[in-house]
Coordinates of C-alpha atoms in Angstrom, one line a residue:
X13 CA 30.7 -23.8 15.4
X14 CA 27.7 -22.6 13.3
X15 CA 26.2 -26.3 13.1
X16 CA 27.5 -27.8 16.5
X17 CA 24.7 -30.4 16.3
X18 CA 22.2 -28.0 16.9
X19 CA 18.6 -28.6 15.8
X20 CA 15.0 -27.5 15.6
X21 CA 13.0 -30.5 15.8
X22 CA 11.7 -29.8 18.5
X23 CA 10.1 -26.7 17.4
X24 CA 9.0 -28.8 14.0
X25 CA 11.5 -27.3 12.1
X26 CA 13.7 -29.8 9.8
X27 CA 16.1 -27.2 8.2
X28 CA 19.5 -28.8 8.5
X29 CA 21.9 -25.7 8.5
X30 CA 21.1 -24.0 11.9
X31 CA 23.4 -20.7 12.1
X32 CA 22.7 -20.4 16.1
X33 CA 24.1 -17.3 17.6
X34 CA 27.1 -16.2 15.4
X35 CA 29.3 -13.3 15.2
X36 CA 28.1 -10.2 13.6
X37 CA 30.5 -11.0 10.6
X38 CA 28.7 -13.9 9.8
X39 CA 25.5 -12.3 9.6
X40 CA 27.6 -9.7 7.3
X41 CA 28.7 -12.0 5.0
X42 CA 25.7 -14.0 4.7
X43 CA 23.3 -10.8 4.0
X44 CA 26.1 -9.8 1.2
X45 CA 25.8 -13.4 0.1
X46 CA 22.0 -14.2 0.5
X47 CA 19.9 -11.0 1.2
X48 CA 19.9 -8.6 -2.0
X49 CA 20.0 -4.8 -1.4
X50 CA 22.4 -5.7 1.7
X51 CA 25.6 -3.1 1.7
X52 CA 28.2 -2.6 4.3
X53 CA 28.8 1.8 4.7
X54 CA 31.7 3.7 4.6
X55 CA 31.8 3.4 8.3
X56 CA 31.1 -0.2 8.7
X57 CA 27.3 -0.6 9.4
X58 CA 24.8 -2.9 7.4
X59 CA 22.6 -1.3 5.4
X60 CA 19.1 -3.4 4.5
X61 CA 15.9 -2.8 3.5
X62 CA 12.7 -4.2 5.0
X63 CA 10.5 -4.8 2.3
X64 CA 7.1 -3.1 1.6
X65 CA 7.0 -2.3 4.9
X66 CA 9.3 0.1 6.8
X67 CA 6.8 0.2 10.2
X68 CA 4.9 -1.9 12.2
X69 CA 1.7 -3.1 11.5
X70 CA -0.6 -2.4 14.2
X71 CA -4.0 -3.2 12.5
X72 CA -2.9 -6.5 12.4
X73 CA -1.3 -7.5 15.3
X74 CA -3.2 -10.2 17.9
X75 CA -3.8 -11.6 20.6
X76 CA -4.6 -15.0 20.8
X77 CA -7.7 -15.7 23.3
X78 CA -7.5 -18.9 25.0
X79 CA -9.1 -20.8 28.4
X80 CA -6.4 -19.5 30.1
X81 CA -6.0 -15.8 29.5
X82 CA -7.7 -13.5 31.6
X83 CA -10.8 -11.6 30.1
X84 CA -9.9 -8.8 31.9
X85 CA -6.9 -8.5 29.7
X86 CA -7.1 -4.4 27.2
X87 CA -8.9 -6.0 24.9
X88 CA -9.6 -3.9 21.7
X89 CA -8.2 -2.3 18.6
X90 CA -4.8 -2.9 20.6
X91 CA -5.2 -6.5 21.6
X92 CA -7.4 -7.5 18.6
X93 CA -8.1 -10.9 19.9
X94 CA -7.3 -14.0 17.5
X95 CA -9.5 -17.6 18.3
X96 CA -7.1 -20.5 18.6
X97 CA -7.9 -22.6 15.4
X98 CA -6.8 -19.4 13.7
X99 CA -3.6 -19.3 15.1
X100 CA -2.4 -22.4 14.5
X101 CA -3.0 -22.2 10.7
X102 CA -0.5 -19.8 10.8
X103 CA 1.4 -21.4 13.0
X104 CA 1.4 -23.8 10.7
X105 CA 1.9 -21.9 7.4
X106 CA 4.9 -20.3 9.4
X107 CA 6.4 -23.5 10.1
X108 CA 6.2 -25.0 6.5
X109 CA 7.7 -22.4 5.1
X110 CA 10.4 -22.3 7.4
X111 CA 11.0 -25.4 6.4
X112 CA 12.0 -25.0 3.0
X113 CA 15.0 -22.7 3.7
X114 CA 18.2 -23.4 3.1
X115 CA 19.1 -22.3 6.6
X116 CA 17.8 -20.3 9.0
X117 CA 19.0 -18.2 12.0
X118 CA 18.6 -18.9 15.6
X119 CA 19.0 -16.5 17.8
X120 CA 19.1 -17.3 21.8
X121 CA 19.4 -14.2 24.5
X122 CA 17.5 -12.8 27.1
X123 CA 14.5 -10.2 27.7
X124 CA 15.4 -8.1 31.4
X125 CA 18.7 -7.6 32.9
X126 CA 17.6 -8.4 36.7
X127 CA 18.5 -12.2 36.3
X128 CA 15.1 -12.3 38.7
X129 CA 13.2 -11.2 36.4
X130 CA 14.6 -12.0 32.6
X131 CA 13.2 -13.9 30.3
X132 CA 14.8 -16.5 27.8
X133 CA 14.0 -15.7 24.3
X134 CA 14.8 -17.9 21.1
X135 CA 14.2 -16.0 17.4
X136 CA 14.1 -18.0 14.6
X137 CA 14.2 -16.4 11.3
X138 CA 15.4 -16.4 7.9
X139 CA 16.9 -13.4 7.1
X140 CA 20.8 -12.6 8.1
X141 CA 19.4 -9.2 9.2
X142 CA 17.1 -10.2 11.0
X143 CA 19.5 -12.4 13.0
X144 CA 21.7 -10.0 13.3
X145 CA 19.2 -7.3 14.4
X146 CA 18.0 -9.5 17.8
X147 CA 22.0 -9.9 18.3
X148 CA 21.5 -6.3 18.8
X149 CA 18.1 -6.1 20.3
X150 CA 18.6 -9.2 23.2
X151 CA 20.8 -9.2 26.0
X152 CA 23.5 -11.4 24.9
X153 CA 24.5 -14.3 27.1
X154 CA 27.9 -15.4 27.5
X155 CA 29.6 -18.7 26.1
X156 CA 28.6 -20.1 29.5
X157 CA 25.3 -19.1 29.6
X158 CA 24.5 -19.9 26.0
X159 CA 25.6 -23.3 26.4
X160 CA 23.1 -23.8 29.2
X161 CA 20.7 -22.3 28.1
X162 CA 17.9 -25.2 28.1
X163 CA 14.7 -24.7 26.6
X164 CA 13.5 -21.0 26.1
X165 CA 10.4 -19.2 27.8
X166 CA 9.0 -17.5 24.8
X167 CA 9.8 -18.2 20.8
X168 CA 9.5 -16.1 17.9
X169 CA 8.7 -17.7 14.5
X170 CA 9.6 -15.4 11.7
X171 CA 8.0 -16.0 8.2
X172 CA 8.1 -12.8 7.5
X173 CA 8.4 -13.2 3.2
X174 CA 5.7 -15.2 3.4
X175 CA 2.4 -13.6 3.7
X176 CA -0.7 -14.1 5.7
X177 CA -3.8 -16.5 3.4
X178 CA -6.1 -13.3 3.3
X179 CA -8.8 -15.7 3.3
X180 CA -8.3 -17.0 6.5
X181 CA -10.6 -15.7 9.1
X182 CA -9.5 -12.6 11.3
X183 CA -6.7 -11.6 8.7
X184 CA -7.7 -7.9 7.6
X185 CA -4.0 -8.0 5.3
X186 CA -1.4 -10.6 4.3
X187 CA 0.6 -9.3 7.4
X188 CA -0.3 -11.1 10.7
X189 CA 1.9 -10.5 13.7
X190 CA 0.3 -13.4 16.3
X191 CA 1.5 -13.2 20.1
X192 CA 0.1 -16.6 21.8
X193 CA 0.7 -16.4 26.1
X194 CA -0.8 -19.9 26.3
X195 CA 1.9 -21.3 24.2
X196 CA 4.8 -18.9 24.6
X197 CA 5.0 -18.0 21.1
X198 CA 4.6 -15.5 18.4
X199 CA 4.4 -16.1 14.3
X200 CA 5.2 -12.9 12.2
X201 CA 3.8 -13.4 8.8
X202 CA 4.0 -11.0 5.7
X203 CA 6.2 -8.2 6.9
X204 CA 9.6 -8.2 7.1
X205 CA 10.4 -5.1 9.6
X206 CA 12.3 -6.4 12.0
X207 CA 10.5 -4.1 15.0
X208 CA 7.8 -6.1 14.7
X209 CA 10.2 -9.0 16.8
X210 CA 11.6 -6.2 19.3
X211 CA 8.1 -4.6 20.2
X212 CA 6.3 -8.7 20.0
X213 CA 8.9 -9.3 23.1
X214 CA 8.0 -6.1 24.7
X215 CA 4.1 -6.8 24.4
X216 CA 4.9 -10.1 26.3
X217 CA 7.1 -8.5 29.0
X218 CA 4.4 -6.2 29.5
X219 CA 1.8 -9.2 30.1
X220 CA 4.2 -10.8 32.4
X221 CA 6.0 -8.3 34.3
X222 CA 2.8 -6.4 36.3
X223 CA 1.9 -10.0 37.1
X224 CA 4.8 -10.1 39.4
X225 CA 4.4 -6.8 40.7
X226 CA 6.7 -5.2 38.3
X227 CA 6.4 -2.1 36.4
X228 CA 6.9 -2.3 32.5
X229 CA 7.7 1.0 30.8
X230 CA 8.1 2.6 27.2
X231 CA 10.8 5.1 28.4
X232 CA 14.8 5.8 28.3
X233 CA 16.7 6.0 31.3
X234 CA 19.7 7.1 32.4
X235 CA 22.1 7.7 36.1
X236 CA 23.6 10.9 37.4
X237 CA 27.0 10.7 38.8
X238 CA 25.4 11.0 41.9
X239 CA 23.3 7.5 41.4
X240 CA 20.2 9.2 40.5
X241 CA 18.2 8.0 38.1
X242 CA 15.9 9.8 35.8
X243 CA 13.4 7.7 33.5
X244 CA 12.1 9.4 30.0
X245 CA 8.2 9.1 28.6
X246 CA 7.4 10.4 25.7
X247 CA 6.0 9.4 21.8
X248 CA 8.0 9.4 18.6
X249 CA 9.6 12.9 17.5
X250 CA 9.5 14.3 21.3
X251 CA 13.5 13.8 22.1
X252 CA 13.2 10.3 24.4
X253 CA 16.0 9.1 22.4
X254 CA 18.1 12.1 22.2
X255 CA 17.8 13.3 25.4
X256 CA 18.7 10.0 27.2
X257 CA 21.1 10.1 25.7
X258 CA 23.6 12.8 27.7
X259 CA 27.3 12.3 27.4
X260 CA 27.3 13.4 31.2
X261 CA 25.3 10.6 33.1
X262 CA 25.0 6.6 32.1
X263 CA 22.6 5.4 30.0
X264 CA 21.0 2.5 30.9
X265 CA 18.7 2.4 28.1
X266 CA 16.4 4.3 25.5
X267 CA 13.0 2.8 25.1
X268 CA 11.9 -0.4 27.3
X269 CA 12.5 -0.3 31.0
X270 CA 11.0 -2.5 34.2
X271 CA 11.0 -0.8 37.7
X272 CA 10.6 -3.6 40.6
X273 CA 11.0 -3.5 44.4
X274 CA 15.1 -3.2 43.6
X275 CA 15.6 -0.8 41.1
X276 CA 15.4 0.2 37.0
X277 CA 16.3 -2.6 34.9
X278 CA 16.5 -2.3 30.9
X279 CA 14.8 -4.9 28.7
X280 CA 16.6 -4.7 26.1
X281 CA 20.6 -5.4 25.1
X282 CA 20.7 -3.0 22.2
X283 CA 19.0 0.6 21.3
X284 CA 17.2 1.3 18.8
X285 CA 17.3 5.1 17.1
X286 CA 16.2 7.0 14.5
X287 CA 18.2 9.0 12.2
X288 CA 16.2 10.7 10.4
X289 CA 18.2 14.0 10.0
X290 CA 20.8 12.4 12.3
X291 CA 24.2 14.8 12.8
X292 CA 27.1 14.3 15.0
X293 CA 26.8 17.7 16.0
X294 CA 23.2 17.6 17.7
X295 CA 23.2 13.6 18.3
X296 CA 27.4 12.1 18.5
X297 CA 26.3 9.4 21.0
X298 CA 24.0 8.0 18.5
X299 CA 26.1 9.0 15.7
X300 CA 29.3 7.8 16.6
X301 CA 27.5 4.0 17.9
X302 CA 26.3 3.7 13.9
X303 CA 29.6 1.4 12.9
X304 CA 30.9 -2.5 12.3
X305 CA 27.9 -4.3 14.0
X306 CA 25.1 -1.9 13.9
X307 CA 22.1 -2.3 11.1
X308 CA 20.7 0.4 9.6
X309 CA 17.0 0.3 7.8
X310 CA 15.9 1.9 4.8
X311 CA 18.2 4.4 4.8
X312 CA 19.7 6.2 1.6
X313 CA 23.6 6.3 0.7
X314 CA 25.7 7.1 -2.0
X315 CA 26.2 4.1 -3.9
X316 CA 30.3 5.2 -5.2
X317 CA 31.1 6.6 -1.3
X318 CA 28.5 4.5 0.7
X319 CA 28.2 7.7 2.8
X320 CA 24.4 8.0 4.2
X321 CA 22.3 10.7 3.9
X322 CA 20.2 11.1 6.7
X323 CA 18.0 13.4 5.3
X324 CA 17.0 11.7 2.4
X325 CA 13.6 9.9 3.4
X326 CA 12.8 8.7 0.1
X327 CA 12.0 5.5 1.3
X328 CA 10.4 6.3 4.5
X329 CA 10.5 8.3 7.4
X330 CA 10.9 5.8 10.1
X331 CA 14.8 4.9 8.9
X332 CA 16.4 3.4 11.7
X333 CA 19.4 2.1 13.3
X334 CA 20.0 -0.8 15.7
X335 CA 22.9 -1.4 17.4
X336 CA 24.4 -3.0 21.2
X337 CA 24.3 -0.4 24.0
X338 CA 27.8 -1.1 24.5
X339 CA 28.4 1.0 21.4
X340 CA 27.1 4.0 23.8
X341 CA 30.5 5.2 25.3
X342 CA 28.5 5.8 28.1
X343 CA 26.1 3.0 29.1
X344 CA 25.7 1.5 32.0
X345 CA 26.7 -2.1 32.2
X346 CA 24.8 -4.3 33.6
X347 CA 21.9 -1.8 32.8
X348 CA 20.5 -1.9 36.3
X349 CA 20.3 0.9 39.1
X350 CA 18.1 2.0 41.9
X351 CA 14.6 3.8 42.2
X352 CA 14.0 7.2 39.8
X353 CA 14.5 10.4 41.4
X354 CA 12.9 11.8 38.8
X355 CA 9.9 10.9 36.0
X356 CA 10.2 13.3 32.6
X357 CA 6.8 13.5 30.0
X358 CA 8.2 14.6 27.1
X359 CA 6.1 16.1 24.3
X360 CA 5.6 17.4 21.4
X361 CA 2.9 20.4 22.5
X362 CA 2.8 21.4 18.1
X363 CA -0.2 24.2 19.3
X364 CA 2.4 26.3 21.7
X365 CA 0.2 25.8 24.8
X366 CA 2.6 24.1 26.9
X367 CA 5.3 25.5 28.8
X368 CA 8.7 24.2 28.4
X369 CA 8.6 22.7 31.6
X370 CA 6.0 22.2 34.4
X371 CA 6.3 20.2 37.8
X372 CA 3.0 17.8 38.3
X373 CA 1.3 16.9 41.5
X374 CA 1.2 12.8 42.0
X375 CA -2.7 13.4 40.1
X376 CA -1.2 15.3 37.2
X377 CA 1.4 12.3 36.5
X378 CA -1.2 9.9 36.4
X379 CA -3.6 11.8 34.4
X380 CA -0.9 12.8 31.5
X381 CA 0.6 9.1 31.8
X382 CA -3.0 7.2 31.0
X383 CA -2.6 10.6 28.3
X384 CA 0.4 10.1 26.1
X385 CA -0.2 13.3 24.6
X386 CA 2.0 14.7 21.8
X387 CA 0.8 16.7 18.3
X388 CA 1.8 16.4 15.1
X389 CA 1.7 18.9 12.4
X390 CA -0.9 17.8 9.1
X391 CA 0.0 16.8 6.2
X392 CA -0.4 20.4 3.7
X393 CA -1.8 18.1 0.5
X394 CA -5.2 18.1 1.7
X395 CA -5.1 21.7 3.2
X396 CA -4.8 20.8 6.6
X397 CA -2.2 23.2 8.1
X398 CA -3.5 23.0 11.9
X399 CA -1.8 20.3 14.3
X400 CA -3.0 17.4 15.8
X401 CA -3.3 16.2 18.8
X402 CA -2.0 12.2 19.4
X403 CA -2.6 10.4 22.6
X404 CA -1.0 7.1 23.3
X405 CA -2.2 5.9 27.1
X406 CA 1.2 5.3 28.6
X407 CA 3.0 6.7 25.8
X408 CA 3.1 3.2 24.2
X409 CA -0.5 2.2 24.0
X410 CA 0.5 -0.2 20.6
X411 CA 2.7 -2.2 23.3
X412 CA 0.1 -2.5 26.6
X413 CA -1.9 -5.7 27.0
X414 CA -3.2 -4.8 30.3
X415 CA -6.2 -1.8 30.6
X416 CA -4.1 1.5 31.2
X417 CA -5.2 2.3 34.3
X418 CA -2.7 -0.8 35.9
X419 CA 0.3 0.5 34.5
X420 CA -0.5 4.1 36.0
X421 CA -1.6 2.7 39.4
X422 CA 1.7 0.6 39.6
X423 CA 3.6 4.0 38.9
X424 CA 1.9 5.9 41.1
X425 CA 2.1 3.8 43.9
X426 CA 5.9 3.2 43.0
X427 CA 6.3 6.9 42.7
X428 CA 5.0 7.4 46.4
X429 CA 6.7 4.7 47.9
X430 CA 10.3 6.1 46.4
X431 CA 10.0 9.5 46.5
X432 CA 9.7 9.9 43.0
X433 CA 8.9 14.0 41.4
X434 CA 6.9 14.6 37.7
X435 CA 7.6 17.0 35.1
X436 CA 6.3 17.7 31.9
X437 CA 8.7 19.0 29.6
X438 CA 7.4 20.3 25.8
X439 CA 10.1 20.2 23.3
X440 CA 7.6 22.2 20.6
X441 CA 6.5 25.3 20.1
X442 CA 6.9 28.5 21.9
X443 CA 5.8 32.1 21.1
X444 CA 2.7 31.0 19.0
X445 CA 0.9 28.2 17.3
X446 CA 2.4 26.4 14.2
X447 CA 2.0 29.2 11.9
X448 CA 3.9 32.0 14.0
X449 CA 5.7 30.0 16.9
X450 CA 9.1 28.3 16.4
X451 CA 10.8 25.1 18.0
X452 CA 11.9 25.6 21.7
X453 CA 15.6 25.1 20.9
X454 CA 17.7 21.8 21.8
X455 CA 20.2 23.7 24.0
X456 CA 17.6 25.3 26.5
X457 CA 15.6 22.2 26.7
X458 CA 19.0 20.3 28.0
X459 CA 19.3 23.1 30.1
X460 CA 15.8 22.4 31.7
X461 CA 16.8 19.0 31.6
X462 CA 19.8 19.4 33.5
X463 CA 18.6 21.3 35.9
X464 CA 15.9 18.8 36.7
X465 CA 18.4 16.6 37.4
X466 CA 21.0 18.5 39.7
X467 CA 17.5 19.5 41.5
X468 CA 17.6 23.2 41.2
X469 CA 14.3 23.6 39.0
X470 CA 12.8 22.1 41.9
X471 CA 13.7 25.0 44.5
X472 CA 12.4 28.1 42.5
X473 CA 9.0 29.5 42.3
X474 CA 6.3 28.7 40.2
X475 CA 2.6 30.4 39.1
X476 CA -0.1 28.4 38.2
X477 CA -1.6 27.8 34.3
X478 CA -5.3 28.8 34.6
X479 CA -6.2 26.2 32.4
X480 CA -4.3 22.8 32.7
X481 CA -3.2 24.0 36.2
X482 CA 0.3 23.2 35.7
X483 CA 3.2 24.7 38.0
X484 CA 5.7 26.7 35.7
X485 CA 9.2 27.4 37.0
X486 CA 9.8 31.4 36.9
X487 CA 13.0 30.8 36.4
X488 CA 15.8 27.9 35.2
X489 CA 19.3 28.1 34.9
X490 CA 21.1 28.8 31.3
X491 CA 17.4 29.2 30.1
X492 CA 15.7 32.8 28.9
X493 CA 13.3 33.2 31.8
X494 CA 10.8 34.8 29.0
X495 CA 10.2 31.4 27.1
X496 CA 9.0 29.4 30.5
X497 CA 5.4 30.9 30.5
X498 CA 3.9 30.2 27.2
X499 CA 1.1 32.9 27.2
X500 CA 3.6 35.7 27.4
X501 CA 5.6 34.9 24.3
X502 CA 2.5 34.7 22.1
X503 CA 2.0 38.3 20.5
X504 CA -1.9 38.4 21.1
X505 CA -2.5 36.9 24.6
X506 CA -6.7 36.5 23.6
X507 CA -5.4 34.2 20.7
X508 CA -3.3 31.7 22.9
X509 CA -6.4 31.5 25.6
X510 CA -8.2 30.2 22.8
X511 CA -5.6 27.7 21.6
X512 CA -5.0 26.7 25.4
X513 CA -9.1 26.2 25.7
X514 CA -9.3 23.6 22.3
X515 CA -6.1 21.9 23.3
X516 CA -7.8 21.5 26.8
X517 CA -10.8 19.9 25.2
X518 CA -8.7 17.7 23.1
X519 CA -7.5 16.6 26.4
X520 CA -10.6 16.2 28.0
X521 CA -12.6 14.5 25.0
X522 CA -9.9 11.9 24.9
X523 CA -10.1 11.1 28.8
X524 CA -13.4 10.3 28.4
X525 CA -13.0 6.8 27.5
X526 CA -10.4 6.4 30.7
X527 CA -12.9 8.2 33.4
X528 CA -14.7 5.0 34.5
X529 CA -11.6 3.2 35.6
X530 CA -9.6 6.3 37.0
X531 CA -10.1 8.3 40.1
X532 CA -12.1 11.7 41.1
X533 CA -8.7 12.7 41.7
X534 CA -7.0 11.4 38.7
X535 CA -10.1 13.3 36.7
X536 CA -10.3 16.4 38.3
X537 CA -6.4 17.1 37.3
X538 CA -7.4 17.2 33.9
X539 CA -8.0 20.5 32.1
X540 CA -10.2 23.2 33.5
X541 CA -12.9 24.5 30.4

């Protein structure tokens, strides 16, 4: 029953028509009827757009500061913090405007799979896509479960048409994305992306969880046949997503993972890819998932065929698709399993320094974790055709409301206590910088992948890099031994000494700001200059 009696009052909200926790064809036909640009695909997906904004906003995301948050808390450009008085004007503007929608969508589901540790979550919204999208995004409960579900722990207010009063203190644009842990609640003003609700609940699951001696991660995960689990770190563009996803083991998920004193648990009940140049050929998990149910962002189709085109990033970039990980033929339900055998770094190494894959000492995984590094290739309009280095401390810095250093203890100690190994695996370059080197190609780095897992790469033998003193594998099954040491496939060894020297510094420079809360230890595994 879409009304059953259900109301909002108690959140302020007077709407009358309350569409609580529908079927995904409901949300179809209401975008179709309501929500203009809304198209269903040739293969049955929900196409939408997202406004002005196709990414998050993280200039203007915060943090309110009350009497009863802890100062210690990351405080900074990633937890700008917001006074109280502030937030409830837009509490206030979020709830007013609310208010004079026709309906609005509520959607009830839970944050965590370990029953221990999940949290009840209610999204209210008005946009059919954006109902639809947490349908995805949430673990969904069951008939029973909904109907006793009681009060929620944590609500999200959605105003996201309406914009931000630019005049009111703090706001630096007419987006404001609010997270309050006082009052278990978060007001999205002036953008309309609907990641902004998935990464809000992943900001407050990363306050909560460490609090209770649980690990919060920004990484994929996925089982072995044999029950081992491997977990995936790594930034957008380094293969988290694609490489989790392996039609040979069970995925449990691709981006937001706890890891307590039983196990791996997933956060979320849905994944959330890009398809930016998606095929079925290189990606057919994520491919074949995109149908009846799933919601795909800002992407381009033919208007007579409705066929996408995943190449066409007219629009932007970041187009996306969000669907439930059931639609992974392979997923792991319930998306729990035991303690990681194995901890992957993936990145994008975009100055061919790297090697394709290293094993780290306990040091080295805490020093690249509180890291994050990938590198990104400039933009050619202004000239710029050397990379860039990016570091994200944790390899989700935008998510971490706790200083860095807490997270990396908690998985270093975990890491010790279970056994746990560390690699770093470059999906980049090889045999030069961006000018001369080339992609290390998909197949070999599945092959490194896979060999990780069945535990052979950890048997052969391995030299040392002089400068990041990494331990390079020799050799890996199904993988040209002359890729895995990066300084013999450049063409002028003097050159990649020098690139392997200013990525080093890059390395060290951005440590700097980490040295006072980490170990001698943790420091001395950083590059050698």
């Amino acid at each position: 029953m879409e009304r059953e009696l259900f109301n909002l009052k108690r959140h302020d909200i007077t709407v009358e028509t309350i569409i609580r926790n529908p079927a995904p064809g409901k949300f179809y036909e209401d975008a179709i009827k309501y929500d203009p640009g809304s198209v269903i695909t040739d293969n049955g997906a929900l196409v939408v757009r997202s406004g002005k904004r196709t990414g998050r906003s993280p200039a203007d995301k915060r943090v309110v500061k009350t009497d009863g948050i802890e100062e210690n808390l990351w405080w900074g450009d990633i937890n700008i913090p917001l006074d109280e008085h502030t937030y409830k004007i837009n509490h206030r503007r979020a709830i007013d405007y609310l208010n004079t929608r026709e309906r609005l969508y509520v959607i009830d589901g839970f944050a965590g799979w370990d029953p221990n540790y999940r949290l009840k979550v209610r999204i209210i919204a008005e946009r059919p896509y954006h109902g639809l999208f947490m349908h995805n995004m949430l673990i969904r409960p069951t008939q029973e479960e909904l109907a006793e579900f009681g009060e929620p722990d944590f609500v999200v207010y959605n105003a996201g048409k309406f914009p931000a009063n630019t005049y009111t203190e703090g706001m630096t644009s007419d987006a404001s994305v609010d997270v309050n842990f006082k009052t278990n609640t978060m007001v999205i003003l002036g953008t309309e992306y609907a990641g902004e609700m998935k990464k809000g609940i992943f900001t407050v699951m990363h306050y909560l969880m460490p609090k209770k001696d649980v690990l919060s991660m920004h990484c994929s995960a996925n089982e072995g046949e044999d029950n081992d689990v491997a977990l995936f770190f790594g930034l957008s563009g380094t293969g988290k997503t694609t490489l989790s996803a392996d039609s040979s083991r069970k995925l449990i998920g691709d981006d937001e993972h706890c890891w307590s004193e039983d196990g791996v648990f997933n956060i979320e009940g849905g994944c959330y890819a890009k398809t930016i140049n998606l095929t079925e050929e290189h990606e057919p998990e994520i491919f074949n998932a995109i149908k009846f149910g799933t919601v795909l962002e800002n992407v381009v189709y033919d208007p007579v065929t409705r066929k996408v085109d995943y190449k066409d990033v007219s629009i932007t970039q970041n187009t996306r698709a969000s669907y439930p990980i059931e639609y992974i033929s392979n997923s792991k339900i319930p998306c729990m399993a035991g303690h990681p055998e194995n901890i992957i770094f993936l990145t994008y190494d975009a100055f061919g320094v790297l090697p394709p894959v290293s094993k780290l000492t306990p040091e080295q995984a805490m020093y690249h974790f509180i890291s994050g590094y990938t590198a990104k290739v400039a933009g050619t309009e202004m000239g710029v055709t050397e990379p860039q280095a990016t570091f994200s401390a944790c390899f989700g810095a935008a998510f971490l409301v706790w200083p860095p250093a807490r997270y990396a203890e908690m998985l270093a100690e975990k890491m010790r206590k279970h056994g746990a190994k560390a690699w770093l695996v470059n999906t980049g370059l090889t045999g030069g910088g961006y000018e001369t080197g080339s992609r290390i190609d998909l197949k070999s780095t599945r092959a490194i992948i896979n060999a990780i897992h069945s535990g052979k790469l950890d048997k052969v033998e391995t030299v040392k890099d002089d400068v990041f003193g990494l331990s390079i594998p020799t050799s890996c099954p199904d993988v040209p031994a002359d890729i895995l040491i990066p300084r013999n496939t450049w063409g002028n060894a003097d050159k990649y000494d020098q690139q392997a020297q200013k990525l080093g510094q890059l390395f060290n420079r951005n440590f700097e700001k980490y040295k006072e809360e980490s170990s001698d230890e943790i420091i001395a595994a950083g590059p050698k200059i």
